[in-house]
Tab-separated table of C-alpha atoms in Angstrom:
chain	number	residue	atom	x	y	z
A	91	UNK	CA	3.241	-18.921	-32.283
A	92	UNK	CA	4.051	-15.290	-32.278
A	93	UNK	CA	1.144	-12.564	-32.714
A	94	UNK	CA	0.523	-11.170	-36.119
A	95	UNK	CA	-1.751	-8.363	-34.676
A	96	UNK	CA	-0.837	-4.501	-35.664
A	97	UNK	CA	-0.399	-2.450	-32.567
A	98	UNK	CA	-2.747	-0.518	-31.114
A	99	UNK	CA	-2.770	3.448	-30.858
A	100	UNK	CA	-2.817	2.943	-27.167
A	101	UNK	CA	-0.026	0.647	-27.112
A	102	UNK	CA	1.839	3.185	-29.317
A	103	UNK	CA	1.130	5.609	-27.055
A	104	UNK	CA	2.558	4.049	-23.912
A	105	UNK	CA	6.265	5.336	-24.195
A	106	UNK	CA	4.880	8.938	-24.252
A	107	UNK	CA	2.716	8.144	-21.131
A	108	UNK	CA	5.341	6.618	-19.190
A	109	UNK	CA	7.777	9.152	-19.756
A	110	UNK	CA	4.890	11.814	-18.370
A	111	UNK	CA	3.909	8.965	-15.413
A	112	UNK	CA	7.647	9.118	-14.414
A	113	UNK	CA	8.026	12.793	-14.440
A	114	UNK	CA	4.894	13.129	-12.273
A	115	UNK	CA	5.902	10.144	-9.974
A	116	UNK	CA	9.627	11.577	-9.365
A	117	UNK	CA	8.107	15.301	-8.671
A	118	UNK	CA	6.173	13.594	-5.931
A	119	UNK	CA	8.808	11.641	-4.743
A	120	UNK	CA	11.154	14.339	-4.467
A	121	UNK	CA	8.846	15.946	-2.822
A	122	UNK	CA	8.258	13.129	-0.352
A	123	UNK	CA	11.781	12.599	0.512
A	124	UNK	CA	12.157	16.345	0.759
A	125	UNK	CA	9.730	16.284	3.399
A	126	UNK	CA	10.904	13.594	5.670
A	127	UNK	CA	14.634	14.956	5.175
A	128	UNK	CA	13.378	18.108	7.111
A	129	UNK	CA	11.741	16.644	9.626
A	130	UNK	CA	14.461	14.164	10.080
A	131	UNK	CA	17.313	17.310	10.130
A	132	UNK	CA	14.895	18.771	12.198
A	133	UNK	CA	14.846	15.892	14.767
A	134	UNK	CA	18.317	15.156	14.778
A	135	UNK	CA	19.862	12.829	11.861
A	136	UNK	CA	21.344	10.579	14.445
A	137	UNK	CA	18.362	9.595	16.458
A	138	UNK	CA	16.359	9.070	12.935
A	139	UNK	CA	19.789	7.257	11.238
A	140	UNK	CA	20.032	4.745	15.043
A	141	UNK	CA	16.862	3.974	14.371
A	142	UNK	CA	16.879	2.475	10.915
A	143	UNK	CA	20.107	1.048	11.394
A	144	UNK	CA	18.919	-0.327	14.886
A	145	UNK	CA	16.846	-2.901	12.499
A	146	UNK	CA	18.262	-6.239	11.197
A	147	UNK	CA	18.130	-8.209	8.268
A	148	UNK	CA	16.384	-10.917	9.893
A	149	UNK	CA	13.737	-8.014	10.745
A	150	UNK	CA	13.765	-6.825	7.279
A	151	UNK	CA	13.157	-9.875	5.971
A	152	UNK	CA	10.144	-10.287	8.079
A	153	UNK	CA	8.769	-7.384	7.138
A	154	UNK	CA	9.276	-8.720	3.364
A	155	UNK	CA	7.623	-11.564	3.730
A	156	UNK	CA	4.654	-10.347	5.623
A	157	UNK	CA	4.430	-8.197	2.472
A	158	UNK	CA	5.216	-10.877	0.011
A	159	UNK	CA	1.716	-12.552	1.984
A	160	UNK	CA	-0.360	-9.694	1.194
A	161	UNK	CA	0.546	-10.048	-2.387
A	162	UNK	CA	0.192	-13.254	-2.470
A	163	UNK	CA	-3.359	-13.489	-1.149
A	164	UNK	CA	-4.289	-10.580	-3.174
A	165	UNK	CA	-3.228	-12.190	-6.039
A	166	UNK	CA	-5.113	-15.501	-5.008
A	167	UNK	CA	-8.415	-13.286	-5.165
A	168	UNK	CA	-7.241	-12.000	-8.229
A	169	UNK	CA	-7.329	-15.793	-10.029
A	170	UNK	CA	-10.689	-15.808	-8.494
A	171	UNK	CA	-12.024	-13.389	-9.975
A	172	UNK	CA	-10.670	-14.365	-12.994
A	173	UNK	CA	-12.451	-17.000	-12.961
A	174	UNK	CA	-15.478	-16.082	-11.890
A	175	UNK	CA	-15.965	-14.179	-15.122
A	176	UNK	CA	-15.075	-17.420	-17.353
A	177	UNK	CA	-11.666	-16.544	-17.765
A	178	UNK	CA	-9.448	-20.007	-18.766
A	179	UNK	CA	-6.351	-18.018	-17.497
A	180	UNK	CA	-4.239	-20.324	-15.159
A	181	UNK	CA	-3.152	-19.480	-11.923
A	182	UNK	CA	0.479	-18.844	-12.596
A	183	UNK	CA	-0.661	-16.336	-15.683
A	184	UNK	CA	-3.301	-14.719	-13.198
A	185	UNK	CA	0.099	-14.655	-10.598
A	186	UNK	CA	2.058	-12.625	-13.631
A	187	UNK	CA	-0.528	-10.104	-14.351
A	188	UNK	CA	-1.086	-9.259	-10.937
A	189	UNK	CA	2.643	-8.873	-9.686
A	190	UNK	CA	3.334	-7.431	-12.589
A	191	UNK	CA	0.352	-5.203	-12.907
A	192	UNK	CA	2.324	-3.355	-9.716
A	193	UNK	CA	4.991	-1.828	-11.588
A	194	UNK	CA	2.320	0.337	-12.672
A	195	UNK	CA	0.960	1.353	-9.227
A	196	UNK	CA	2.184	4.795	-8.815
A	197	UNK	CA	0.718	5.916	-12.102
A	198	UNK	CA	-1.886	8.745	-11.598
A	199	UNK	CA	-5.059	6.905	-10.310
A	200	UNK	CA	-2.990	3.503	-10.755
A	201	UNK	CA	-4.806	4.035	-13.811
A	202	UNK	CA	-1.464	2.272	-15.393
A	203	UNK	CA	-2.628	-0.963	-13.547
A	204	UNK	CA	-5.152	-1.265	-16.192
A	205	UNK	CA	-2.090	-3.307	-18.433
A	206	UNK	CA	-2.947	-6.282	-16.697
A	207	UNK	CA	-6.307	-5.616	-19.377
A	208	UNK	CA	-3.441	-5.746	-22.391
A	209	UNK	CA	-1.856	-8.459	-21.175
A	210	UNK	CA	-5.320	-10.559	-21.048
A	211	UNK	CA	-6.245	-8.626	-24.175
A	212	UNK	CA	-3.309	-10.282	-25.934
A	213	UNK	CA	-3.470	-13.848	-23.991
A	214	UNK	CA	-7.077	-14.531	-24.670
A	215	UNK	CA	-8.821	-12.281	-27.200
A	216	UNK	CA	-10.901	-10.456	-24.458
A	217	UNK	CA	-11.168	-6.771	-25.149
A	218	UNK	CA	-11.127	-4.785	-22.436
A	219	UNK	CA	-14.855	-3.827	-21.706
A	220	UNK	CA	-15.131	-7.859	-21.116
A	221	UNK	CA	-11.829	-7.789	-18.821
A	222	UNK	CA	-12.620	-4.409	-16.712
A	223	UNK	CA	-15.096	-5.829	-14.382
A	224	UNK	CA	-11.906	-7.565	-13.088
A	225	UNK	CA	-9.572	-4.368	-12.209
A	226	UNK	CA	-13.468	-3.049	-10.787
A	227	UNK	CA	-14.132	-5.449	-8.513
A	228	UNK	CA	-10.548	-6.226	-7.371
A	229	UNK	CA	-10.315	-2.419	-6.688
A	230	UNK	CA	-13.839	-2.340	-4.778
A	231	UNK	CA	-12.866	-5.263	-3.041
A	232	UNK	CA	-9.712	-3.391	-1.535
A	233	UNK	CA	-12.013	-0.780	-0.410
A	234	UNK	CA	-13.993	-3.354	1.167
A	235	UNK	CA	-11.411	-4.654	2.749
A	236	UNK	CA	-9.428	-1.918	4.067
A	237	UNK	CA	-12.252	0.248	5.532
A	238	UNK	CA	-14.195	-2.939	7.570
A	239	UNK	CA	-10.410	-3.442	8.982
A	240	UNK	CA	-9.878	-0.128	9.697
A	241	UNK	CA	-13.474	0.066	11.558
A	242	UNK	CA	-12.269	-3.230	13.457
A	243	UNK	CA	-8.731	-1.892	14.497
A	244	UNK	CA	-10.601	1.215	15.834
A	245	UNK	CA	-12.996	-0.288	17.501
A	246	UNK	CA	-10.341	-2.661	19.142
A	247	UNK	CA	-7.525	0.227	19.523
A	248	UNK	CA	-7.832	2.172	22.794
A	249	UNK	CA	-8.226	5.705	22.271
A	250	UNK	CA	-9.019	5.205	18.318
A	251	UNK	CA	-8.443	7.483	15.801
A	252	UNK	CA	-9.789	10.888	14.918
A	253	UNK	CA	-10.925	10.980	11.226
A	254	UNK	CA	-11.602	7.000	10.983
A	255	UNK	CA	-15.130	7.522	10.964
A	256	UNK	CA	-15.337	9.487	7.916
A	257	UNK	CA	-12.714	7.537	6.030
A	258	UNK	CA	-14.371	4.528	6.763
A	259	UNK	CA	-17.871	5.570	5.072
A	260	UNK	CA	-15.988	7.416	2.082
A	261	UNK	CA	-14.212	3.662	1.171
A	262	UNK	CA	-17.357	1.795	2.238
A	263	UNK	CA	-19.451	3.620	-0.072
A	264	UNK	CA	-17.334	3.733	-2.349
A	265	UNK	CA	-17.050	0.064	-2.411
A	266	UNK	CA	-20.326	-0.618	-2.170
A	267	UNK	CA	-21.259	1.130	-5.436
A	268	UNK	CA	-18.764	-0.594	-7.367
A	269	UNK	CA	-20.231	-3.618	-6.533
A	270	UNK	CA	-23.545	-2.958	-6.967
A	271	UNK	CA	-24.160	-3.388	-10.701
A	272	UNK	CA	-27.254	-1.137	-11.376
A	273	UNK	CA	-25.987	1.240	-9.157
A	274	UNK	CA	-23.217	2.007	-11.069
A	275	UNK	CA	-24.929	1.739	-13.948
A	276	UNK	CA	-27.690	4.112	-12.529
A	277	UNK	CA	-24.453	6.790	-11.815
A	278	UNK	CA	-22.616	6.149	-15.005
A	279	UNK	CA	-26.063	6.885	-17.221
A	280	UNK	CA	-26.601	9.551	-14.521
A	281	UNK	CA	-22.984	11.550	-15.488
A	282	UNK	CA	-23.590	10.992	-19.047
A	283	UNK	CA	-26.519	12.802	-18.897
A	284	UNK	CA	-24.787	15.764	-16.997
A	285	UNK	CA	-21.768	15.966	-19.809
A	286	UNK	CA	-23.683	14.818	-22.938
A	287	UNK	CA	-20.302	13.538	-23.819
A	288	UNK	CA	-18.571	10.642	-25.103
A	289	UNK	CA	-21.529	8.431	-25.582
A	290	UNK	CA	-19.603	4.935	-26.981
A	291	UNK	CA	-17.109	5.380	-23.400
A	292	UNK	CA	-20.124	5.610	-21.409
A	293	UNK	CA	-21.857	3.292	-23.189
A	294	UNK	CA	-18.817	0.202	-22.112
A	295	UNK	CA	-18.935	1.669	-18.803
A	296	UNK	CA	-22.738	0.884	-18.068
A	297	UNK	CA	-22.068	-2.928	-19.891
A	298	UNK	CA	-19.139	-3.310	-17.675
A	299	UNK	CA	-21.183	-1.765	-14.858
A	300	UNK	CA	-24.302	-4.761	-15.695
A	301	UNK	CA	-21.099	-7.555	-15.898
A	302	UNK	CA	-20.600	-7.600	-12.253
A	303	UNK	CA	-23.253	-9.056	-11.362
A	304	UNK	CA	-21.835	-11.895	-12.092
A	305	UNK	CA	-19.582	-11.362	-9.100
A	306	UNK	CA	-22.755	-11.083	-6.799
A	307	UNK	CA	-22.074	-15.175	-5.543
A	308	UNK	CA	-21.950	-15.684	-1.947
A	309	UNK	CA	-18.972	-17.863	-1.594
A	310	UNK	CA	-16.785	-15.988	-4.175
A	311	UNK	CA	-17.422	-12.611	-2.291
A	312	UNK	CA	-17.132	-14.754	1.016
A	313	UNK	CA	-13.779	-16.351	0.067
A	314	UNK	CA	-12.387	-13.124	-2.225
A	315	UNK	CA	-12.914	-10.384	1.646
A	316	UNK	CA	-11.284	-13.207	3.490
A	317	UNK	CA	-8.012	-13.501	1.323
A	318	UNK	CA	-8.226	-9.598	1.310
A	319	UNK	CA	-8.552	-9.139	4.981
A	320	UNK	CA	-6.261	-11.711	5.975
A	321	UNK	CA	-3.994	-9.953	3.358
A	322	UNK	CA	-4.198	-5.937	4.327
A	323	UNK	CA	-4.174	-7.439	8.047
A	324	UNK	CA	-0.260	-9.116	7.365
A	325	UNK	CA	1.462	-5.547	6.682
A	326	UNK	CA	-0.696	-3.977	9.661
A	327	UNK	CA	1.087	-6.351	11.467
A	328	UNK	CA	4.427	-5.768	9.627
A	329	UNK	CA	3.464	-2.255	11.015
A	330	UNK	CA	3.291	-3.610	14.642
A	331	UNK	CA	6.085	-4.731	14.828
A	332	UNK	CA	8.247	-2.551	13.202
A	333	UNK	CA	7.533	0.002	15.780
A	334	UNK	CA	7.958	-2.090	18.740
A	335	UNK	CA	11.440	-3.016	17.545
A	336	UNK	CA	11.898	0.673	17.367
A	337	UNK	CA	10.708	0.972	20.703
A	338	UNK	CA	7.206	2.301	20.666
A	339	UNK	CA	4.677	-0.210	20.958
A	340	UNK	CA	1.089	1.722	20.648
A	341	UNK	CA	-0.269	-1.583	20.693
A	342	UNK	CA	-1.291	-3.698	17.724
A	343	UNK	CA	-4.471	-2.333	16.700
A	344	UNK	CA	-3.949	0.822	17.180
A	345	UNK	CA	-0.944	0.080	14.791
A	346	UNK	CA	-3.116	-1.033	12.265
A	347	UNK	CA	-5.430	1.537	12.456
A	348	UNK	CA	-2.914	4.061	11.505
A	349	UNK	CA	-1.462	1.991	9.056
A	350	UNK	CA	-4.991	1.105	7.133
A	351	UNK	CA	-5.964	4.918	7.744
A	352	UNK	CA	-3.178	6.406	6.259
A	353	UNK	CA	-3.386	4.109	2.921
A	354	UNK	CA	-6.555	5.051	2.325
A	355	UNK	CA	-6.086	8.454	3.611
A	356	UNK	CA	-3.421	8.705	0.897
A	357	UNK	CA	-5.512	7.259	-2.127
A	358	UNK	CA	-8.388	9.704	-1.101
A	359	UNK	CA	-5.633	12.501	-2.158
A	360	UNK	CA	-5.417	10.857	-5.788
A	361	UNK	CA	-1.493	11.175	-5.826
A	362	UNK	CA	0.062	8.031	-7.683
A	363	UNK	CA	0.338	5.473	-4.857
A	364	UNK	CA	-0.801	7.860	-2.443
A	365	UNK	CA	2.296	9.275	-2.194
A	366	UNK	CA	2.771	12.244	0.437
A	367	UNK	CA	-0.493	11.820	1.486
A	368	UNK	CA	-0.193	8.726	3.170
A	369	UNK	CA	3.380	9.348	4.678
A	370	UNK	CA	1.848	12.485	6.182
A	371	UNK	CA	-1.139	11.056	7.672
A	372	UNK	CA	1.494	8.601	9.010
A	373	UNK	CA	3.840	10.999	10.699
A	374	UNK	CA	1.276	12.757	12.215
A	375	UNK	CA	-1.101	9.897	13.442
A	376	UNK	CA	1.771	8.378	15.307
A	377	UNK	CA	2.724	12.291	16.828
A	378	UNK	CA	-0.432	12.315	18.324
A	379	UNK	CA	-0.312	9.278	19.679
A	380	UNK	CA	2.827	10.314	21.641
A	381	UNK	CA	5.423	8.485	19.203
A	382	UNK	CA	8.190	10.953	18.767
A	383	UNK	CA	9.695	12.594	15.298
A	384	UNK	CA	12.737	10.299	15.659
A	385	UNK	CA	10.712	7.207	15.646
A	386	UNK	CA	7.618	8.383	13.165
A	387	UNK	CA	9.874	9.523	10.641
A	388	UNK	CA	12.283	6.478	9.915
A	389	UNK	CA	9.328	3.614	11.055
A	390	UNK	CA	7.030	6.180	8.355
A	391	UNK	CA	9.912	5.652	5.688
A	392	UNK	CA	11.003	1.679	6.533
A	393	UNK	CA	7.154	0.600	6.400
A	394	UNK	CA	7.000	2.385	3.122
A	395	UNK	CA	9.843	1.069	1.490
A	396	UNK	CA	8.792	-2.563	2.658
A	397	UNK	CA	5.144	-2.067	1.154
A	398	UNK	CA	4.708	0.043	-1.928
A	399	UNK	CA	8.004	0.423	-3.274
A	400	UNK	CA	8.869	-3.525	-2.588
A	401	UNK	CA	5.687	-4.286	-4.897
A	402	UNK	CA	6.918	-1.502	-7.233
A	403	UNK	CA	10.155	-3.559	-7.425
A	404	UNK	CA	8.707	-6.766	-8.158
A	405	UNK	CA	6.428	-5.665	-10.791
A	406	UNK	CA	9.368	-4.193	-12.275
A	407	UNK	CA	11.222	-7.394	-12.534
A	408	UNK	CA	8.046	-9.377	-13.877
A	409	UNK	CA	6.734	-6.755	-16.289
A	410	UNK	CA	9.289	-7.477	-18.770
A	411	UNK	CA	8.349	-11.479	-18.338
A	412	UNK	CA	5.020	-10.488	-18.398
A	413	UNK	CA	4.952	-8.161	-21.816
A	414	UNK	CA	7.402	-10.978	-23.348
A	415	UNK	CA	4.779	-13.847	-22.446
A	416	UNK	CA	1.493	-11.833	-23.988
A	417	UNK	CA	3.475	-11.081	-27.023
A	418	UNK	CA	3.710	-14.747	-27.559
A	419	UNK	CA	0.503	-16.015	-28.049
């Protein structure tokens, strides 16, 4: 049965935002890739080009499918989490959201994630203030994630990193208010009160705030860190050994460290997908620890391709399955 239900303003809206999303992610991607080709000319294009070409498909594949585990585990939590708030979505459905959800990922603040909320809009009849607590706590539990790994891989790395510390706390924090419901609540009445705007916005923030609560079970958060971890902890190693088949082997913590570090050191710049931000942080973590240009730059670009823009690539191809499916119900 097809839907009979008129179109939103926001979905017809979504050609004009994607058209400004694409502008702003291929300014920053020029931008990127004007970067690295400097630092690449200035290295020598040779020693950068024998390096990525030094790789072979077997490795590239690995690195793939180390990714294709994070995803996968991610999206695991994802179905929990969908359940945990009474959703009757399946598993495969929750699979489609949340791969395709990615081709949306270097949208300022990945704020273009949010579709996976139209999508379950459509599906089930949940409007989005019922749904958010979802993209919340899936977000929060990233941040979780990636800043107890990163305090792990420094404490294990020899030498460590400078910066982790602060890092760390900023996505801690961070992470812990989002999951504390009257926390947020307490900040989102808190900023209302400073702008004495937009009282019905705020007003579906602090419900969607009070909803996560519901996340607040023991085994669910127990389970839903350990698919994350185990996740975030795959392309750290995809990380590892990239560089030692490049021929600098820093060791695999330390590898993960800088990995983790530069991810979040990225988001904390609020580019779409962290982009520039995290492939600086990159470059210059692995400098300092004695890992030349020729090396940083093309293991910087390889790890990049095989993480962010491989997820961009398969939400790409399921979006379209994914818009087609929601439209059918």
């Amino acid at each position: 049965m097809t839907s009979t239900q008129a179109p939103s303003s926001s979905d017809l809206s979504l050609p004009h935002r994607r058209g400004r999303d694409r502008l702003i992610i291929a300014v920053l991607l020029a931008l990127v890739v004007l970067g690295l080709i400097g630092l690449a000319s200035a290295t020598g294009w040779h020693e950068t080009w024998a390096q990525i070409t030094r790789l072979s498909a077997l490795q590239i594949i690995t690195l793939l499918a180390l990714s294709l585990i994070n995803y996968a585990l991610r999206g695991l939590r994802w179905h929990l989490f969908a359940r945990r708030i009474g959703l009757k979505t399946g598993i495969g459905q929750n699979l489609r959201h949340f791969i395709g959800g990615f081709a949306m990922s270097v949208t300022p603040g990945r704020v273009g994630e949010l579709v996976r909320m139209r999508w379950l809009r459509r599906e089930t009849g949940w409007a989005f203030a019922r749904t958010a607590p979802l993209a919340l706590m899936d977000r929060a539990s990233d941040l979780a994630v990636m800043a107890a790994l990163l305090g792990l891989s420094v404490a294990l790395a020899a030498g460590g990193i400078q910066g982790a510390v602060p890092v760390t706390a900023l996505a801690l924090g961070a992470a812990v208010v989002a999951t504390r419901p009257r926390l947020l609540a307490a900040l989102i009445t808190w900023a209302y009160r400073i702008t004495g705007r937009l009282p019905r916005s705020f007003g579906r923030a602090r419900a969607a705030a009070r909803s996560l609560a519901r996340f607040s079970h023991g085994p669910t958060l127990a389970l839903a860190l350990a698919l994350g971890l185990a996740g975030w902890l795959a392309e750290g190693v995809a990380f590892h050994l990239l560089l030692g088949w490049m021929g600098a082997d820093i060791g695999l913590w330390k590898a993960v460290a800088i990995f983790v570090f530069s991810a979040l050191a990225g988001g904390l710049t609020g580019a779409p997908g962290g982009l520039g931000g995290a492939e600086a942080a990159m470059v210059a973590l692995l400098s300092l620890d004695g890992v030349g240009l020729e090396v940083s730059i093309p293991a910087t670009a390889v790890i990049r391709l095989t993480t962010l823009w491989f997820a961009i690539g398969l939400g790409v191809a399921v979006f379209p399955l994914a818009e087609r499916k929601s439209l059918r119900v």
